[in-house]
Coordinates of C-alpha atoms in Angstrom, one line a residue:
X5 CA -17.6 -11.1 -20.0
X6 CA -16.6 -12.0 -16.7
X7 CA -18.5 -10.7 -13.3
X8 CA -15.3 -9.2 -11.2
X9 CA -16.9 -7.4 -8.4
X10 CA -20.0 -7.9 -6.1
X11 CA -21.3 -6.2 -2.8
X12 CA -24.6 -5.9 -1.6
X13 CA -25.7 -2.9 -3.3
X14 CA -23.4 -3.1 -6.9
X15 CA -22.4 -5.9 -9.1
X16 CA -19.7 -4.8 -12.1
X17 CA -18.8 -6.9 -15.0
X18 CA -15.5 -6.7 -17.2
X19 CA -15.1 -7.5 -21.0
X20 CA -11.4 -6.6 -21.6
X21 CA -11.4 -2.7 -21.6
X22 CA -15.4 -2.2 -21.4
X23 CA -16.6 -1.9 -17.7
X24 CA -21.0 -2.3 -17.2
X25 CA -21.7 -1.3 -13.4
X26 CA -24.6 -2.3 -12.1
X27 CA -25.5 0.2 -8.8
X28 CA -28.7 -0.1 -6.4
X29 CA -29.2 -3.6 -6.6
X30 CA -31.0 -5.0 -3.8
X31 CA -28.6 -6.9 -0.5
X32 CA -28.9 -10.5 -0.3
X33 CA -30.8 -11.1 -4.3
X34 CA -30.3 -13.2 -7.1
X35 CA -30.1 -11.7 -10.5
X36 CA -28.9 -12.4 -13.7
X37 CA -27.1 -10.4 -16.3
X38 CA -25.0 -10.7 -19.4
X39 CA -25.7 -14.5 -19.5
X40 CA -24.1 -14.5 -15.3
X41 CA -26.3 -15.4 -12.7
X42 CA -25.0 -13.8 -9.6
X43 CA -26.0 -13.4 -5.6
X44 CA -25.4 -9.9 -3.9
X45 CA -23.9 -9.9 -0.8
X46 CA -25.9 -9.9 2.3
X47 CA -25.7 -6.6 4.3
X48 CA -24.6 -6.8 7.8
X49 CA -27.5 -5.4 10.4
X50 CA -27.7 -1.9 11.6
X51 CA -26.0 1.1 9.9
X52 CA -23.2 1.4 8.1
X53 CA -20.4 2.7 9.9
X54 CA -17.0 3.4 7.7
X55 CA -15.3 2.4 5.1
X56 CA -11.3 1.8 4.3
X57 CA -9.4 0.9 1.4
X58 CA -6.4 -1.2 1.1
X59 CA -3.8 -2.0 -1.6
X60 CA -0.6 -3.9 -1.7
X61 CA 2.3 -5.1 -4.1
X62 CA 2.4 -2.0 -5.9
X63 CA 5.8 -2.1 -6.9
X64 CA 7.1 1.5 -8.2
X65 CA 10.8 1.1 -10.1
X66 CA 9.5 -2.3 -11.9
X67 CA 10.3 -2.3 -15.1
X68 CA 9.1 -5.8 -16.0
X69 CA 6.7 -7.6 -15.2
X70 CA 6.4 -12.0 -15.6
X71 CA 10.0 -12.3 -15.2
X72 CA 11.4 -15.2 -13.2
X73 CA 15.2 -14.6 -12.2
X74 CA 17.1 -14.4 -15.3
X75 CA 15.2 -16.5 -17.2
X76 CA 13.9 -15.3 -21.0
X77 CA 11.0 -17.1 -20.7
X78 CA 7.6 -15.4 -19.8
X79 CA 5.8 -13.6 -21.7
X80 CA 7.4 -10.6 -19.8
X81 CA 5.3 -7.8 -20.2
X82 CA 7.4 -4.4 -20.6
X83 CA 6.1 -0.7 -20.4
X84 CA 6.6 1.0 -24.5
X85 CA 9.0 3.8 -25.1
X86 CA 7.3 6.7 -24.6
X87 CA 4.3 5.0 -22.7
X88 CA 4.2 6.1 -18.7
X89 CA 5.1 3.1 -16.4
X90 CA 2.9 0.7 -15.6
X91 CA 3.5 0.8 -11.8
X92 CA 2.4 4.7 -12.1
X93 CA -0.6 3.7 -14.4
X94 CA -2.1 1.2 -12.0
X95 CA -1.5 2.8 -9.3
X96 CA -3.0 6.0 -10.3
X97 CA -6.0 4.4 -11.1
X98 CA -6.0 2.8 -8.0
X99 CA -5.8 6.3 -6.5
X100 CA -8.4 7.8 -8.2
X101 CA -10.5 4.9 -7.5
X102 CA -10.0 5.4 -3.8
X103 CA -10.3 9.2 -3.7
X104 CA -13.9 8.8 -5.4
X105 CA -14.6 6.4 -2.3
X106 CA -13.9 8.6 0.4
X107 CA -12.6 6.1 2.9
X108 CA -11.7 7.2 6.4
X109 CA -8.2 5.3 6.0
X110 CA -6.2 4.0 3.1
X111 CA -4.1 0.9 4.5
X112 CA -1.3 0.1 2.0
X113 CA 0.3 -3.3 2.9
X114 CA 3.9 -3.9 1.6
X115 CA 6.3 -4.2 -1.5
X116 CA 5.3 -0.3 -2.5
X117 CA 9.0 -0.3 -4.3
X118 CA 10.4 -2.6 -6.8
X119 CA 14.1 -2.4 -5.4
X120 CA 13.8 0.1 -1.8
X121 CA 15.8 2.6 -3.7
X122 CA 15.4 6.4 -2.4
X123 CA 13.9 7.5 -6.1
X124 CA 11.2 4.9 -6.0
X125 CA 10.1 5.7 -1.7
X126 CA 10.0 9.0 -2.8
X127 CA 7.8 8.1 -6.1
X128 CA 5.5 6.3 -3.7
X129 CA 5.3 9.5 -1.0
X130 CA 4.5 11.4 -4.4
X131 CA 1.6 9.4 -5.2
X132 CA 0.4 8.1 -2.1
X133 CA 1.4 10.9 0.3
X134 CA 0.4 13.5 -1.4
X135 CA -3.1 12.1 -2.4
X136 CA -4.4 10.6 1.3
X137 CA -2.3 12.7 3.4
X138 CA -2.6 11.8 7.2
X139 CA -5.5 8.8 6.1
X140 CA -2.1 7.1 4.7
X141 CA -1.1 4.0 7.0
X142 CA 1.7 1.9 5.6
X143 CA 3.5 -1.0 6.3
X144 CA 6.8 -2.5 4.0
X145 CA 7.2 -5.6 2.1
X146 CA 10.3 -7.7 1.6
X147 CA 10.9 -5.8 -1.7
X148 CA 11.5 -2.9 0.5
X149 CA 13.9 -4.2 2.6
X150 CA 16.2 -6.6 0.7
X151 CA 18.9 -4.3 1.6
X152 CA 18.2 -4.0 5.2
X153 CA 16.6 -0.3 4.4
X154 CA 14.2 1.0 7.6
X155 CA 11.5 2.7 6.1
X156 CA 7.9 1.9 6.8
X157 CA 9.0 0.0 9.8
X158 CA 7.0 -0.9 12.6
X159 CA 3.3 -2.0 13.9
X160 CA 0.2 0.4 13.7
X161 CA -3.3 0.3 15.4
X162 CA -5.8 2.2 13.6
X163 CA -9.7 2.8 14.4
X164 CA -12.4 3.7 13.0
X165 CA -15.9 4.1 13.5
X166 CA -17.3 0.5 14.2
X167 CA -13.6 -1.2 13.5
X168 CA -10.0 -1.7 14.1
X169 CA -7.0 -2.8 11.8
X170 CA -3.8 -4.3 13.6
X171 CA -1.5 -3.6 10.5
X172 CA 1.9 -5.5 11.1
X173 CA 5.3 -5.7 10.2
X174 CA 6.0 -8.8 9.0
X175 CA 9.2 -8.3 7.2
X176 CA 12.5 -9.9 7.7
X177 CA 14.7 -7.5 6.1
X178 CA 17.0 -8.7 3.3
X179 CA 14.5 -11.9 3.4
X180 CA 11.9 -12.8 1.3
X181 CA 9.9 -14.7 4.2
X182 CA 8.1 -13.0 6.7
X183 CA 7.8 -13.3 10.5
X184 CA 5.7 -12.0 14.0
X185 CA 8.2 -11.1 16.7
X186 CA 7.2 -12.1 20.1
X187 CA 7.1 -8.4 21.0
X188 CA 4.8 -8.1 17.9
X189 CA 2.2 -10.3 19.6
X190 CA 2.7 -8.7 22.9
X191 CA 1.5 -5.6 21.3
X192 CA -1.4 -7.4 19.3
X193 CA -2.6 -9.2 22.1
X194 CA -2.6 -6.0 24.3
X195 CA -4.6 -4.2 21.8
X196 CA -7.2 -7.0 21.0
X197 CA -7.4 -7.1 24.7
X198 CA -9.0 -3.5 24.8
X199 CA -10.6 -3.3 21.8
X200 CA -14.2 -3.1 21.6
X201 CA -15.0 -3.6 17.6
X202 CA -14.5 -6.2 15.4
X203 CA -10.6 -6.2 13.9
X204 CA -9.2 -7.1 10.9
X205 CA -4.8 -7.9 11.4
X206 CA -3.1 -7.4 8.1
X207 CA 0.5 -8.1 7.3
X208 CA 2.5 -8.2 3.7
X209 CA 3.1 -12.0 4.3
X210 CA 0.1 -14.3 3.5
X211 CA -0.2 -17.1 6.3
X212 CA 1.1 -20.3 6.6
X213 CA -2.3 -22.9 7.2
X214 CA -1.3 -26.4 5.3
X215 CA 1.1 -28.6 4.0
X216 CA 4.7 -28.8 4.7
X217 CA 6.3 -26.6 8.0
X218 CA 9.2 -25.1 6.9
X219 CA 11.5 -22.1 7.8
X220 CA 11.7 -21.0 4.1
X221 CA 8.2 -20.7 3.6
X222 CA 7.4 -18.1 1.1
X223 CA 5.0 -16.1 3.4
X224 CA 4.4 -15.8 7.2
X225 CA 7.0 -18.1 8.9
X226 CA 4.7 -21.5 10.3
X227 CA 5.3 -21.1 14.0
X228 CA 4.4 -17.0 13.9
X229 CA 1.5 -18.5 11.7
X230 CA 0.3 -21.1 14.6
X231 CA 0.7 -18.5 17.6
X232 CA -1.5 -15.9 15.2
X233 CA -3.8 -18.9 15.1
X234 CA -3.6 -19.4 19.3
X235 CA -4.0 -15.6 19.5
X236 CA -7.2 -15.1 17.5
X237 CA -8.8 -18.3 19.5
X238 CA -8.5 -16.0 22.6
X239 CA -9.6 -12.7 20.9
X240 CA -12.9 -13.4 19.2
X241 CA -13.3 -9.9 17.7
X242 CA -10.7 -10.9 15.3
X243 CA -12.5 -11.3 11.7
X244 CA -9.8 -11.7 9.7
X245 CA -5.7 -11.9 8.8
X246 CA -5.6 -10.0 5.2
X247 CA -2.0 -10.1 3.4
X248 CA -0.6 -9.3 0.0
X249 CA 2.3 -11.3 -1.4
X250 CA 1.3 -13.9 -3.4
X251 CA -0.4 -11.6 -6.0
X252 CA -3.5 -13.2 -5.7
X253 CA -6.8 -13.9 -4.4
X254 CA -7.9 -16.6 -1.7
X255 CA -9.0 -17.4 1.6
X256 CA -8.3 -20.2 3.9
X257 CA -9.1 -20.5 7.3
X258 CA -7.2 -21.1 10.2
X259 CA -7.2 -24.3 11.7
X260 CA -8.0 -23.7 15.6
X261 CA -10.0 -20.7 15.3
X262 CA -11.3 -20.9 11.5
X263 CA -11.0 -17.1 10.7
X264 CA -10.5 -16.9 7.4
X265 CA -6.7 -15.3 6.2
X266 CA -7.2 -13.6 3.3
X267 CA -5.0 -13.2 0.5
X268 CA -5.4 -9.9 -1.9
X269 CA -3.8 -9.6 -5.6
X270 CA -1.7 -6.7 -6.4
X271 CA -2.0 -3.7 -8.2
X272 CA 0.8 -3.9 -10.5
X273 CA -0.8 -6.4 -13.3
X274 CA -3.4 -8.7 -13.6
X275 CA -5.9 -8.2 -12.8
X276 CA -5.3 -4.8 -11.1
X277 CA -7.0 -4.3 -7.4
X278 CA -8.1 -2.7 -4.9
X279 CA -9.9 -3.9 -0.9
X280 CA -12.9 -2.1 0.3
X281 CA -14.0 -2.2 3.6
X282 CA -17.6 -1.6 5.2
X283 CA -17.9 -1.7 8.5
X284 CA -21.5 -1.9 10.0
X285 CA -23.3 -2.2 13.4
X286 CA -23.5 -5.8 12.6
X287 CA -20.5 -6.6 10.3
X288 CA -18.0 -6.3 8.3
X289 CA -18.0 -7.1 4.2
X290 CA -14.7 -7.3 2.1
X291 CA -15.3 -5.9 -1.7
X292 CA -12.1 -6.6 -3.9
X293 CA -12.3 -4.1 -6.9
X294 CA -10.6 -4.3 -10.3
X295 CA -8.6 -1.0 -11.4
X296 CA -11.2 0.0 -14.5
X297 CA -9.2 3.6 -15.7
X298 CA -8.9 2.8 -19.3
X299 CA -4.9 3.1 -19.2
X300 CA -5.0 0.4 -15.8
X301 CA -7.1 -1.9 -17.8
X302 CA -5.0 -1.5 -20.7
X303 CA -1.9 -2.9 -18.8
X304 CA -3.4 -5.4 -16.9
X305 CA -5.3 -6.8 -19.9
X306 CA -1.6 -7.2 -21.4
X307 CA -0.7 -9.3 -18.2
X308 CA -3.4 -11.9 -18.3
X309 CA -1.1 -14.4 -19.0
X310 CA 2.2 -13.9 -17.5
X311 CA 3.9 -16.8 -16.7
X312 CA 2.3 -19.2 -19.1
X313 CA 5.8 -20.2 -20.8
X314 CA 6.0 -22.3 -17.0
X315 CA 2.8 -23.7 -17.7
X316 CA 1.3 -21.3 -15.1
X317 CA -2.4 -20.4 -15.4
X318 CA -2.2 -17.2 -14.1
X319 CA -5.1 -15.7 -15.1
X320 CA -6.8 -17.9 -12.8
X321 CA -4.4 -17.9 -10.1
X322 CA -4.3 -14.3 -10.1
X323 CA -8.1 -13.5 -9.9
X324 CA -9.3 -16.3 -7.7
X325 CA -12.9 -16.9 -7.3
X326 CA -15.5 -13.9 -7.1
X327 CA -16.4 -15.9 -3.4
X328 CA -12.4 -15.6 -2.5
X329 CA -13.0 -11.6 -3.1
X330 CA -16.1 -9.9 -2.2
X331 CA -17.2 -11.7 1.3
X332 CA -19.0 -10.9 4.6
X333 CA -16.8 -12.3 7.3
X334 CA -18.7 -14.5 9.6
X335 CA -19.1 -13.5 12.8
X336 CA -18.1 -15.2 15.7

């Protein structure tokens, strides 16, 4: 049994396809159940003001999922004949999931497409257009631009009651690494400037923080990372840099300003998720929540341990710590 999701009102535990939910718990209380001993989240002062939901990496067109290159090895987890693909089973559940939330905005944060062909956009707009309508902000991935395609292009600033998101562009098209143009930070820092709530900047790419600078790092290129750094120094209504990518969960935390940048798994396999989140007089909370329709858990059950042929643990990897998921950011 594993404890996948807390907040300050709900805990919910996971033991493979079963799902126990545990709702009206007291904020800021230890319990235990099912052998776990667990703490909810505190609840930010004053009333709670909105809500959004966010997803990333959900990858319609895939076909496969633990493959490396051309390599056999894996295991690499394929959808049956006959049996609905897996990108459309997560993210259905993910969408039901969200409906039954009711945020003001859904945020979805790059790689919606396996491949950026025109039959898998338009299986995106099908699912994610037609359920959240004008709530729908998106932003591309690399995936979706490997062939220099436009879509999804560009920076938005949205608001809500009692918060903003800067959501970014990070892409480089037909790269896998990510960047922030200068104009991009012209933008931000014009924004942060006016804004009057706490703000949470997203991107696809996951930040660069440690280890060796280079210009081929995987995520967020290591001088855009250092000048989103120097920018959230000046702007202390910045909470947080949330990011897919990596199809996992963890936070860091910037080195000048020690925000924390948040990564958030994917929807596509293990362990399936979804971001909540509540914005309230006096804060903001992050609640990471597993996709639990029985056909989601299904699949994602199956990918528990993609990867594991590379000596890859990604089980844990994928899921991070319950800390690394549900959080209040701190306030600053």
């Amino acid at each position: 049994t594993e404890l996948t999701t807390v907040a300050d009102d709900l805990a919910v535990f996971h033991h493979g396809q079963h799902v126990i939910r545990h709702e009206n718990l007291e904020p800021n209380t230890f319990y235990t159940e099912h052998g776990i001993d667990f703490h909810t989240l505190p609840r930010p002062s004053g009333k709670l003001l909105s809500r959004i939901a966010t997803v990333n990496d959900v990858h319609f067109g895939e076909t496969e999922c633990g493959r490396i290159d051309d390599l056999p090895d894996g295991p690499i987890q394929r959808t049956a004949p006959g049996e609905t693909p897996h990108p459309v089973v997560m993210n259905a559940g993910a969408i039901h999931e969200m409906h039954e939330l009711n945020p003001e905005v859904v945020i979805v944060k790059g790689d919606l497409t396996q491949d950026g062909t025109d039959e898998e956009f338009a299986a995106f707009r099908e699912h994610y257009g037609s359920a959240f309508g004008d709530s729908l902000v998106v932003a591309r991935g690399n995936h979706d631009a490997y062939r220099g395609q436009n879509e999804f292009t560009g920076d938005s600033w949205i608001t809500v009651p009692g918060l903003a998101v800067a959501l970014l562009d990070t892409t480089i098209p037909t790269e896998t690494t990510g960047r922030i143009d200068p104009e991009q930070f012209d933008w931000l820092d014009a924004h942060l400037s006016a804004a009057t709530t706490p703000v949470i900047v997203m991107g696809h790419h996951q930040q660069w923080i440690e280890g060796n600078r280079s210009d081929t790092y995987f995520g967020l290129h290591p001088d855009s990372s250092d000048e989103l750094d120097r920018l959230v120094v000046r702007h202390r209504n910045v909470v947080a840099y949330t990011a897919g990518h990596t199809h996992r969960h963890r936070v860091r935390y910037m080195a000048l300003s020690g925000v924390p940048s948040i990564e958030i798994g994917c929807v596509k396999d293990f362990p399936g998720t979804w971001a909540e989140y509540r914005a309230y007089e006096g804060g903001v909370m992050q609640i990471v929540h597993r996709i639990s329709t029985p056909d989601a858990l299904l699949w994602s059950e199956r990918c528990r341990h993609l990867y594991s042929d590379f000596g890859i643990d990604y089980e844990t990897y994928a899921m991070g710590s319950l800390e690394e998921r549900c959080l209040v950011f701190p306030q600053r």
